Coordinates of C-alpha atoms in Angstrom, one line a residue:
X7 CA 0.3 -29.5 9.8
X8 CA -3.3 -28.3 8.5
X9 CA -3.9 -27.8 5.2
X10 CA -4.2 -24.1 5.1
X11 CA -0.3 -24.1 6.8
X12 CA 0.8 -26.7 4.2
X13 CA -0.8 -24.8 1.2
X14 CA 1.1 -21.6 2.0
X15 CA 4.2 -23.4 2.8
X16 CA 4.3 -24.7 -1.1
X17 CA 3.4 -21.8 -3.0
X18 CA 6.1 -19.4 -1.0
X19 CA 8.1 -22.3 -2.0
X20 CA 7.2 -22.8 -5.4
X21 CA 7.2 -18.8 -5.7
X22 CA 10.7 -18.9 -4.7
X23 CA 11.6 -21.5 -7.1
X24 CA 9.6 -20.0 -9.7
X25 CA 12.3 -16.8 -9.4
X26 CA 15.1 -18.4 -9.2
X27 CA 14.6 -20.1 -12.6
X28 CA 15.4 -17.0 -13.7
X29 CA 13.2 -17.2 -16.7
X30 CA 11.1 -14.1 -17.2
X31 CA 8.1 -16.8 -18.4
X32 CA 7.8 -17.9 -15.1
X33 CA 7.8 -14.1 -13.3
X34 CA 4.2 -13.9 -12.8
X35 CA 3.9 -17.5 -11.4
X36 CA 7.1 -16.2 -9.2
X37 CA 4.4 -13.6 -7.6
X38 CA 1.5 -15.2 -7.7
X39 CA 2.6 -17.8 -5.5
X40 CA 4.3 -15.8 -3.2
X41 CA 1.4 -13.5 -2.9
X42 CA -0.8 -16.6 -2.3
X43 CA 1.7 -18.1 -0.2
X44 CA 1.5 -14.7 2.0
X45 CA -2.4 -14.5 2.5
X46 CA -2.3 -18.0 3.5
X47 CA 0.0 -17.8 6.3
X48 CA -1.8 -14.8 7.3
X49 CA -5.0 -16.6 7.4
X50 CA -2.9 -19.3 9.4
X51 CA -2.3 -16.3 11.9
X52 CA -6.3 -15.4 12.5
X53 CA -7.3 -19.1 12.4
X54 CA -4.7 -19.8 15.1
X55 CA -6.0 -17.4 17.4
X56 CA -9.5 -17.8 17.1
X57 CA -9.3 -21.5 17.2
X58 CA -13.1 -22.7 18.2
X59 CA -13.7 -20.2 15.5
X60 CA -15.3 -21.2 12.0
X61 CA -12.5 -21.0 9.9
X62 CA -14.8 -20.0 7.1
X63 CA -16.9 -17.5 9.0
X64 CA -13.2 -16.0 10.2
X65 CA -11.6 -15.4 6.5
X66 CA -14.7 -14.6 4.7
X67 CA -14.7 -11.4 3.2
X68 CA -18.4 -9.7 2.8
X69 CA -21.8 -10.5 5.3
X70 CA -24.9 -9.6 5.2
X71 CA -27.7 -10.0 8.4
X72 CA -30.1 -11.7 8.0
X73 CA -32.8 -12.8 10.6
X74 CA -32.8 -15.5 13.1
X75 CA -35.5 -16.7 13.4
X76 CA -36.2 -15.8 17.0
X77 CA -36.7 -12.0 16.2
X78 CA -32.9 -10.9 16.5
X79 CA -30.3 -10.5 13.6
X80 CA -27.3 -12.9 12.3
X81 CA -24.5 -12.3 10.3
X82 CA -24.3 -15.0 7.0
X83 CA -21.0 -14.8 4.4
X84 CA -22.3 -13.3 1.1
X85 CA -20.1 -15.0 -1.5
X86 CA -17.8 -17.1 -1.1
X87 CA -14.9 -14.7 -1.7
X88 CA -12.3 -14.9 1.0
X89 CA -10.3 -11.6 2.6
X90 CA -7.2 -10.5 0.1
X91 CA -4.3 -9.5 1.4
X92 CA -5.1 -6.0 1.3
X93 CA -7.8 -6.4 3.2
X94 CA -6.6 -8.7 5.9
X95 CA -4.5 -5.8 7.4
X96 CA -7.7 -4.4 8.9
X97 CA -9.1 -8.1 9.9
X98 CA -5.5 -8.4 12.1
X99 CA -6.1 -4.8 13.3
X100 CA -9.9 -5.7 14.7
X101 CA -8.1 -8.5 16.4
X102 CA -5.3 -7.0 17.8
X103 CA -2.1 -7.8 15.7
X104 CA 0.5 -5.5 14.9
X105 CA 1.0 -5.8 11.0
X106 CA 2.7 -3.6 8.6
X107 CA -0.8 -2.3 6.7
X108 CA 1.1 0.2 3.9
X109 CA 3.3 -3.1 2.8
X110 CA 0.3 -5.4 2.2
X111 CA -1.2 -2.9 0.5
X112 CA 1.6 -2.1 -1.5
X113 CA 2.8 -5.8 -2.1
X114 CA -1.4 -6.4 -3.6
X115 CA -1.0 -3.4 -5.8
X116 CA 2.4 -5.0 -7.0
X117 CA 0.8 -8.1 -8.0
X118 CA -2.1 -6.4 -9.3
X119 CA 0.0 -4.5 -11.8
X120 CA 2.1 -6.8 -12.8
X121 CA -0.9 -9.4 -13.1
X122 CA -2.6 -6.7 -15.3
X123 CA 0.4 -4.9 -17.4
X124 CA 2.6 -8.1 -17.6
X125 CA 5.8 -5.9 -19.0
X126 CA 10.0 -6.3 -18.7
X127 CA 9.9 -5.4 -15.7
X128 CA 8.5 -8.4 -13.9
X129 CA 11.3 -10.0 -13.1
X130 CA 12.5 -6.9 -11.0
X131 CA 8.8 -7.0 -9.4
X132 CA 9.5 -10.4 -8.3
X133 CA 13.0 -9.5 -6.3
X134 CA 11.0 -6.3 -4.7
X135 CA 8.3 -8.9 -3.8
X136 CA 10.6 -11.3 -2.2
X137 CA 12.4 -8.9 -0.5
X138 CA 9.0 -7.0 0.9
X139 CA 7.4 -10.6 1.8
X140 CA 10.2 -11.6 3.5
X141 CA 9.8 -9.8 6.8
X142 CA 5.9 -10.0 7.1
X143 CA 6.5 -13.6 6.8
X144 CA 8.9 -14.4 9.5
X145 CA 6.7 -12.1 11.7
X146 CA 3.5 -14.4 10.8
X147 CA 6.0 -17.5 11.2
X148 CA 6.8 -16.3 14.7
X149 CA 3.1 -15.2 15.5
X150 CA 2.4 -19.1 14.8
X151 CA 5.8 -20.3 16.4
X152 CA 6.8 -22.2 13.3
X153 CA 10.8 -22.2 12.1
X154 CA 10.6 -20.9 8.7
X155 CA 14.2 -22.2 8.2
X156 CA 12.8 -25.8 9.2
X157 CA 9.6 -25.5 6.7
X158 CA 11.0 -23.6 3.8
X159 CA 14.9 -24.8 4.2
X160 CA 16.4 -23.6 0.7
X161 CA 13.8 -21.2 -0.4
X162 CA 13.7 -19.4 3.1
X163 CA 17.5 -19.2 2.6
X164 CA 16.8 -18.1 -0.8
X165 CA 14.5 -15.3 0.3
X166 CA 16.7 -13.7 2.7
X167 CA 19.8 -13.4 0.6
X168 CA 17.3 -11.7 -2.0
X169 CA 16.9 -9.6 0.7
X170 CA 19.7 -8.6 1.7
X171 CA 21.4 -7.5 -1.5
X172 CA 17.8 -5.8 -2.6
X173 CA 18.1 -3.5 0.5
X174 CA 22.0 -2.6 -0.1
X175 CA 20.7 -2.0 -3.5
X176 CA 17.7 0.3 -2.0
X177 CA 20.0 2.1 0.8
X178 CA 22.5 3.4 -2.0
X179 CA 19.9 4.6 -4.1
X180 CA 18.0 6.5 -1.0
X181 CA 21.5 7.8 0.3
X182 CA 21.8 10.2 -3.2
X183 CA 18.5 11.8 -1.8
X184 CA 19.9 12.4 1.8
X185 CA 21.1 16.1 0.8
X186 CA 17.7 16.8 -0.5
X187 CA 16.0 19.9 2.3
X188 CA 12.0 18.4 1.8
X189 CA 9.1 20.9 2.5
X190 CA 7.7 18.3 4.5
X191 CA 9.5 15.6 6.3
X192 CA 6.9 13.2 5.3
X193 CA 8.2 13.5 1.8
X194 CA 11.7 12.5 2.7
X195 CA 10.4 9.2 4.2
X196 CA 8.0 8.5 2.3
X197 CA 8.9 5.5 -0.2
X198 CA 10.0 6.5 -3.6
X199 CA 8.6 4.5 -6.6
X200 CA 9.1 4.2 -10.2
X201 CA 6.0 4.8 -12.0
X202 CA 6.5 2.5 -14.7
X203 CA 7.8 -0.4 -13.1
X204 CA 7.0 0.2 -9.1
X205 CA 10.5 -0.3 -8.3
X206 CA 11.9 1.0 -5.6
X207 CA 14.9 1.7 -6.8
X208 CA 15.1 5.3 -7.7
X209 CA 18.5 7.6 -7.5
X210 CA 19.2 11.1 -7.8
X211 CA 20.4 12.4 -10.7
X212 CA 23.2 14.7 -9.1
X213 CA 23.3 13.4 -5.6
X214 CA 24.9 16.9 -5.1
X215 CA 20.9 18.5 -5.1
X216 CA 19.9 19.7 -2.0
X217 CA 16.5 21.4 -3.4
X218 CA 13.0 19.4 -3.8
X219 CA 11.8 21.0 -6.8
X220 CA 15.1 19.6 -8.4
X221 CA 15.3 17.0 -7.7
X222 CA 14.9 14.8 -10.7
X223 CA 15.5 10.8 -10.2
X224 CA 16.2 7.7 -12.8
X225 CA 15.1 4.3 -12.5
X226 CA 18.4 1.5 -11.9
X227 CA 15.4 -0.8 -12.7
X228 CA 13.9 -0.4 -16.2
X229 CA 15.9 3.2 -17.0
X230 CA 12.5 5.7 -16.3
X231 CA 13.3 9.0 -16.0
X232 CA 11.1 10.5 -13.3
X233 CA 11.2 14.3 -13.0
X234 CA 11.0 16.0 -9.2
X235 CA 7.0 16.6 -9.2
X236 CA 6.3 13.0 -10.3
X237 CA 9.0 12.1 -8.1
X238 CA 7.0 13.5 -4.8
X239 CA 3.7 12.4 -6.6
X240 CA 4.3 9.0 -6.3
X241 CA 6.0 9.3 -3.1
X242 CA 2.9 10.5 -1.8
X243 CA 0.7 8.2 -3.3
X244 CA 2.4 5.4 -1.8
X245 CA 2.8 6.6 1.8
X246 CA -0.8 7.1 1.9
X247 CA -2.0 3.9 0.3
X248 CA -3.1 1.8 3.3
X249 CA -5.3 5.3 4.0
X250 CA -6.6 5.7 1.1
X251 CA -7.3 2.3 1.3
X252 CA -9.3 2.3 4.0
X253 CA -11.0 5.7 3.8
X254 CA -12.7 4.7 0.1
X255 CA -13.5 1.2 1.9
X256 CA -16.0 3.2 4.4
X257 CA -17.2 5.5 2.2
X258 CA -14.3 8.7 2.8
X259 CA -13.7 11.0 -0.2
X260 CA -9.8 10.0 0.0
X261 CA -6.4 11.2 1.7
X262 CA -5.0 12.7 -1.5
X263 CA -5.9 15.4 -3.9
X264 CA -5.1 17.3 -7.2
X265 CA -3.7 20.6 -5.5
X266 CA -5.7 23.6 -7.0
X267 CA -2.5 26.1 -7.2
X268 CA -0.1 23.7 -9.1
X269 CA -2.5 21.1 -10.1
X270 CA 0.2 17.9 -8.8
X271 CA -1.9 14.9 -7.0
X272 CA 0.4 16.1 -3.5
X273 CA -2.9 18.2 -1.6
X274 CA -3.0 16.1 1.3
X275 CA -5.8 16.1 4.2
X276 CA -4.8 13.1 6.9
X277 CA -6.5 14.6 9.9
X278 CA -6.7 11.5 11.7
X279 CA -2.9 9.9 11.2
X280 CA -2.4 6.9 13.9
X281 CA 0.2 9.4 15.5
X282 CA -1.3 12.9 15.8
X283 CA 1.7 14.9 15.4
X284 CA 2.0 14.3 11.8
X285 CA -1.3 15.2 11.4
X286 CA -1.3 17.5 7.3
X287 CA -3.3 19.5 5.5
X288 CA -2.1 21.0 2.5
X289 CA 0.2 20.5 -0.6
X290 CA 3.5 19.2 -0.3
X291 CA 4.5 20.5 -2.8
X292 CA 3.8 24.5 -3.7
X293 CA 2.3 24.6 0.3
X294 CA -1.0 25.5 -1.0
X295 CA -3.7 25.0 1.7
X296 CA -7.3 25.9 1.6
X297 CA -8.2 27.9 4.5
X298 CA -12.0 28.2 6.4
X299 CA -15.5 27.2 5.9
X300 CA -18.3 27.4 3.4
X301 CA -19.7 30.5 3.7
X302 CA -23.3 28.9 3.6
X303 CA -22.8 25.4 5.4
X304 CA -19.9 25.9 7.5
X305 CA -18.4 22.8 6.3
X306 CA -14.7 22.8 6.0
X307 CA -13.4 23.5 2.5
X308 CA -11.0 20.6 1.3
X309 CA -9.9 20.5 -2.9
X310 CA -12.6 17.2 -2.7
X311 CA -15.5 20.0 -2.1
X312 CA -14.6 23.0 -3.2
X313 CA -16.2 25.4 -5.3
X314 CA -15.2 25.8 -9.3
X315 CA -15.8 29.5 -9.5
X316 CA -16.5 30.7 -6.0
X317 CA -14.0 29.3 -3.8
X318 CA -15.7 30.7 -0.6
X319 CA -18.6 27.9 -0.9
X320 CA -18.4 24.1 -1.0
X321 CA -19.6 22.5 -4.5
X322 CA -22.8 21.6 -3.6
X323 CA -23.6 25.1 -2.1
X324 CA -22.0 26.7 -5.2
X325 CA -24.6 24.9 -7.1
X326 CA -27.7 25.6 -4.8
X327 CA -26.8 28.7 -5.0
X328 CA -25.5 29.8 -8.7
X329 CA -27.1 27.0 -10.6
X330 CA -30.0 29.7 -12.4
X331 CA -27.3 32.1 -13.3

């Protein structure tokens, strides 16, 4: 077994053991390992593929060129800071595996959060850890044809009963919102989050609601009341995580905007979605969209460039024009 296997191994193990101790001291070193445990198998994954590879050269995170002495370029690491797992859903995409990017993303932020605003809470962050690891692991297990139940025995046991009673717990909550009639379907299946606690575990107040603007939600987690435009907010926010993601990484302006009619973080712009036909551009909430062009540049008006007081020109325009008046 190589080291890098045997490392990830123990801390998904020790992550698991960490949780089941069931002492809220130990939460944080619950998802720390298992987020560390994660990254490591996934870096097991790339290694494994690229095996004449430099297995320093293949998880290294930044490189800058340099010359080579014989008039061409090379690539050398820049630190010695390795790919998180964020960031490693784009490394599997450039070579070619099929991983779930939003759930890296959104099992990063997790541990971000809770590393950052230790609160109550952790413990539940730990279960909706578990329970989102779970299946990216057994799909880098398989991708390395390794028995998880052979390597991990009790823990891997451990992790899929978590699983399993986190997901009944997840499919009565999302059944309360099934009468809901969304403006957009992309709201309806969009993830819904607390957003004090990043739970999952949201529930209609009267299951009975079939209309979005109403439809307010509590927390079965920490108790958070979350009212119907937060609700969507944060539904949105996490949907579109991975491209947000990605789009800030090379330079974009973003995926999600403050709407100017209602003023809700909902105005979405995701003209390039990896299947056109949910291609949006507008709010999803109050269906606010910006229509045409600058009227001096031509460039297509988005809430990220549009004018303050003249809404027929982009910002910069506004200001080349207006800025001695």
């Amino acid at each position: 077994m190589s080291p890098l296997l045997d490392n990830a191994i123990q801390s998904i193990r020790i992550g698991v053991e960490d949780y089941q101790a069931n002492d809220p001291a130990r939460a944080l070193s619950a998802i720390r390992n298992l987020h560390a445990g994660l990254l490591l198998l996934a870096k097991v994954v790339l290694v494994q593929l690229v095996p004449n590879a430099d297995e320093d050269a293949l998880i290294g995170a930044e490189y800058k060129p340099v010359p080579d002495g014989e008039g061409g370029l090379t690539y050398v690491r820049r630190s010695l800071r390795t790919i998180d797992l964020a960031g490693i859903g784009e490394r599997f995409k450039d070579f070619g595996i099929a991983v779930d990017q939003a759930t890296l993303v959104k099992l990063s932020r997790l541990r971000n959060d809770v590393e950052h605003r230790y609160t109550e809470e952790a413990p539940d962050a730990v279960r909706q850890t578990v329970a989102g690891a779970f299946p990216l692991a057994a799909q880098m297990f398989q991708r390395v044809d390794i028995d998880p139940v052979e390597k991990l025995s009790g823990a891997w046991k451990t992790m899929l009963e978590i699983r399993e009673v986190y997901e009944q717990e997840l499919r009565a909550c999302r059944e309360t919102f099934e009468g809901v009639e969304w403006r957009y379907a992309i709201v309806g299946q969009a993830p819904r989050e607390c957003p004090k606690c990043r739970s999952e575990l949201l529930e209609q107040m009267d299951p009975e609601n079939r209309e979005q603007e109403c439809a307010d939600s509590t927390c079965r987690s920490c108790g958070a009341r979350v009212d119907a435009g937060m609700l969507v907010e944060n539904a949105i926010a996490a949907h579109y995580s991975a491209a947000e993601f990605l789009d800030f990484k090379h330079g974009g302006d973003g995926v999600v905007f403050d709407c100017p009619e209602c003023g809700l973080h909902t105005y979405v712009v995701d003209t390039e979605p990896e299947d056109t036909s949910s291609e949006l551009v507008g709010c999803v909430v109050c269906e606010h969209r910006i229509e045409g062009r600058c009227a001096r540049c031509e460039d297509h008006l988005t809430p990220s460039n549009l004018g303050a007081d003249h809404p027929d020109f982009c910002d910069y325009c506004e200001h080349m024009l207006f800025k001695g008046l």
